[in-house]
């Protein structure tokens, strides 16, 4: 695969209606992850806008974000910072809660996950309502990371998640 060619990555995403609950069309990225060329092109293109910009760490949101963040970090020569669900990280954390359709969820990252002022890229699989990314960005700012961008594989534009992360350079490879 050369740098200029572009695979149709959308064709590797499976729509699963009514998962995990009625009315949601779940974007299943496992066929894309399972294909070596599609996976490589995905992380390469997710990393591309930030090549050479001195990113020290790529923060990935549990759990599909981890898989993409690891690949993107390797492309950028950066480390990985896991942003995890509550109670999974063993040392002192910063936490942010956000609303789900029913109830709330909490994300956490280690307080010393990256040096103060380090350039950080946030990565996740899907931007939907934006609550998850907004919470993760709040944590990274409290840690002292300088978040220079947010890289999603998929953006569900009709949910207007971008409005929740205004001020950040947010990109997505695939839009619906
Ligand atoms: P949100 O906070 O609404 O932007 O939701 C984003 C998070 O929920 C991401 O971490 C996604 O993994 C997951 N997510 C939300 N909607 C979908 C969807 N339709 N298909 C797959 N994952 C989704």
Coordinates of C-alpha atoms and ligand atoms in Angstrom, one line a residue:
X1 CA 0.0 0.0 0.0
X2 CA 1.5 3.3 -1.0
X3 CA 1.0 6.5 0.9
X4 CA -1.2 8.0 -1.8
X5 CA -3.6 5.0 -2.2
X6 CA -6.7 5.0 0.0
X7 CA -8.5 1.8 0.9
X8 CA -12.3 2.0 1.4
X9 CA -12.1 1.6 5.1
X10 CA -15.9 2.1 5.4
X11 CA -16.4 -1.3 3.8
X12 CA -14.7 -3.0 6.8
X13 CA -17.3 -1.5 9.3
X14 CA -20.3 -3.7 10.0
X15 CA -23.6 -2.0 11.1
X16 CA -25.3 -4.0 13.8
X17 CA -28.8 -2.7 14.4
X18 CA -30.3 -2.7 18.0
X19 CA -27.0 -3.4 19.8
X20 CA -26.4 -3.0 22.7
X21 CA -29.9 -1.6 22.9
X22 CA -32.9 -1.0 20.6
X23 CA -32.5 2.0 18.3
X24 CA -28.7 2.0 18.3
X25 CA -26.8 1.1 15.2
X26 CA -23.6 -0.2 16.5
X27 CA -20.5 0.3 14.3
X28 CA -18.6 -2.9 14.6
X29 CA -14.9 -2.3 13.8
X30 CA -13.7 -5.8 14.4
X31 CA -13.5 -6.7 10.7
X32 CA -11.3 -3.7 10.1
X33 CA -9.0 -4.7 13.1
X34 CA -8.8 -8.2 11.8
X35 CA -7.5 -7.1 8.3
X36 CA -3.8 -6.4 8.4
X37 CA -3.8 -3.9 5.5
X38 CA -6.9 -2.1 6.6
X39 CA -5.7 -1.9 10.2
X40 CA -2.3 -0.5 9.2
X41 CA -3.9 2.0 6.9
X42 CA -6.3 3.1 9.6
X43 CA -3.7 3.9 12.2
X44 CA -1.4 5.5 9.6
X45 CA -4.2 7.8 8.4
X46 CA -5.3 8.5 12.0
X47 CA -1.7 9.5 12.8
X48 CA -0.9 11.4 9.6
X49 CA -2.2 15.0 10.5
X50 CA 0.1 15.0 13.6
X51 CA 3.3 13.5 12.1
X52 CA 6.3 15.5 13.1
X53 CA 4.4 17.6 15.6
X54 CA 6.2 16.2 18.6
X55 CA 3.4 14.2 20.2
X56 CA 4.8 12.5 23.3
X57 CA 1.7 10.4 24.2
X58 CA -1.4 9.1 22.5
X59 CA -4.3 8.7 25.0
X60 CA -6.7 5.9 24.1
X61 CA -10.2 5.5 25.6
X62 CA -11.1 2.0 27.0
X63 CA -11.5 -0.3 25.3
X64 CA -11.6 -0.1 21.5
X65 CA -9.7 3.2 21.7
X66 CA -6.8 1.3 23.2
X67 CA -6.3 -0.8 20.1
X68 CA -6.3 2.2 17.8
X69 CA -4.2 4.3 20.2
X70 CA -1.5 1.7 20.4
X71 CA -1.2 1.6 16.6
X72 CA -1.3 5.4 16.2
X73 CA 1.4 5.8 18.9
X74 CA 3.7 3.4 17.1
X75 CA 3.3 5.4 13.9
X76 CA 4.1 8.7 15.7
X77 CA 6.9 7.3 17.8
X78 CA 4.9 8.2 21.0
X79 CA 3.9 6.4 24.1
X80 CA 0.4 5.3 25.2
X81 CA -1.8 6.7 28.0
X82 CA -4.8 4.5 28.9
X83 CA -8.0 6.4 29.8
X84 CA -9.9 3.7 31.7
X85 CA -13.3 3.0 33.2
X86 CA -13.6 3.6 36.9
X87 CA -11.6 1.4 39.3
X88 CA -9.2 -0.2 36.9
X89 CA -6.1 1.9 37.4
X90 CA -4.0 1.1 40.5
X91 CA -2.5 4.5 41.4
X92 CA -3.8 8.0 42.0
X93 CA -6.1 9.1 39.2
X94 CA -8.1 12.1 38.0
X95 CA -11.6 11.2 37.2
X96 CA -14.4 12.8 35.2
X97 CA -18.0 11.6 35.0
X98 CA -20.4 12.1 32.1
X99 CA -24.0 11.3 31.3
X100 CA -25.1 8.3 29.4
X101 CA -28.7 7.7 28.2
X102 CA -29.4 6.0 31.5
X103 CA -27.2 7.1 34.4
X104 CA -23.6 8.2 34.3
X105 CA -20.1 6.7 33.6
X106 CA -16.7 7.7 34.9
X107 CA -13.3 7.7 33.1
X108 CA -9.9 7.9 34.9
X109 CA -6.3 8.3 34.1
X110 CA -3.2 8.3 36.3
X111 CA -2.3 11.7 37.6
X112 CA 1.3 11.3 36.4
X113 CA 0.4 9.7 33.1
X114 CA 2.4 12.3 31.1
X115 CA 4.8 15.1 31.9
X116 CA 3.4 18.6 32.4
X117 CA 3.1 20.4 29.1
X118 CA 3.6 17.2 27.0
X119 CA 1.9 17.2 23.6
X120 CA -0.9 14.6 23.7
X121 CA -3.2 13.2 21.0
X122 CA -6.6 11.7 22.1
X123 CA -7.8 8.7 20.1
X124 CA -11.1 6.8 20.1
X125 CA -13.1 4.6 17.7
X126 CA -16.4 6.5 17.5
X127 CA -17.4 10.1 18.2
X128 CA -21.1 9.9 18.9
X129 CA -22.6 12.5 21.4
X130 CA -19.1 13.6 22.5
X131 CA -19.6 13.0 26.2
X132 CA -16.9 10.4 26.4
X133 CA -14.3 12.5 24.5
X134 CA -15.2 15.6 26.6
X135 CA -14.6 13.7 29.8
X136 CA -11.3 12.3 28.6
X137 CA -10.2 15.7 27.5
X138 CA -11.0 17.1 30.9
X139 CA -8.8 14.5 32.6
X140 CA -5.9 15.1 30.2
X141 CA -6.0 18.8 30.8
X142 CA -6.0 18.2 34.6
X143 CA -2.9 16.0 34.2
X144 CA -1.3 18.9 32.4
X145 CA -1.1 17.4 28.9
X146 CA -1.2 19.8 26.0
X147 CA -3.9 18.2 23.9
X148 CA -3.1 19.1 20.3
X149 CA -5.7 17.0 18.6
X150 CA -8.4 14.3 18.7
X151 CA -8.4 11.5 16.2
X152 CA -11.4 9.3 15.7
X153 CA -11.9 6.5 13.3
X154 CA -15.7 7.2 12.9
X155 CA -17.8 10.3 13.5
X156 CA -21.6 10.0 13.7
X157 CA -22.2 13.6 12.5
X158 CA -25.9 13.6 13.2
X159 CA -25.3 13.3 17.0
X160 CA -23.3 16.6 16.9
X161 CA -20.5 15.3 19.2
X162 CA -18.2 18.0 17.8
X163 CA -20.2 20.7 19.7
X164 CA -19.0 19.1 23.0
X165 CA -15.3 19.3 22.1
X166 CA -15.2 22.7 20.5
X167 CA -11.7 24.3 20.4
X168 CA -9.9 21.0 19.7
X169 CA -8.6 20.0 16.3
X170 CA -10.8 16.9 15.9
X171 CA -10.6 14.6 12.8
X172 CA -12.3 11.5 11.7
X173 CA -11.5 9.1 8.9
X174 CA -15.1 8.0 8.3
X175 CA -18.2 10.1 8.6
X176 CA -21.9 9.0 8.7
Ligands
LIG1 P1 -20.3 9.3 23.0 O1 -19.8 9.6 24.4 O2 -21.8 9.4 22.8 O3 -19.6 10.2 21.9 O4 -19.9 7.8 22.7 C1 -18.7 7.5 22.3 C2 -18.2 6.2 22.9 O5 -19.2 5.2 22.9 C3 -17.1 5.6 22.1 O6 -16.1 5.2 23.0 C4 -17.6 4.5 21.3 O7 -16.8 3.3 21.5 C5 -19.0 4.2 21.9 N1 -20.1 4.3 20.9 C6 -21.1 5.3 20.9 N2 -21.9 5.1 19.9 C7 -21.5 4.0 19.2 C8 -21.9 3.3 18.0 N3 -23.0 3.6 17.3 N4 -21.2 2.2 17.6 C9 -20.1 1.8 18.3 N5 -19.6 2.4 19.4 C10 -20.3 3.5 19.8

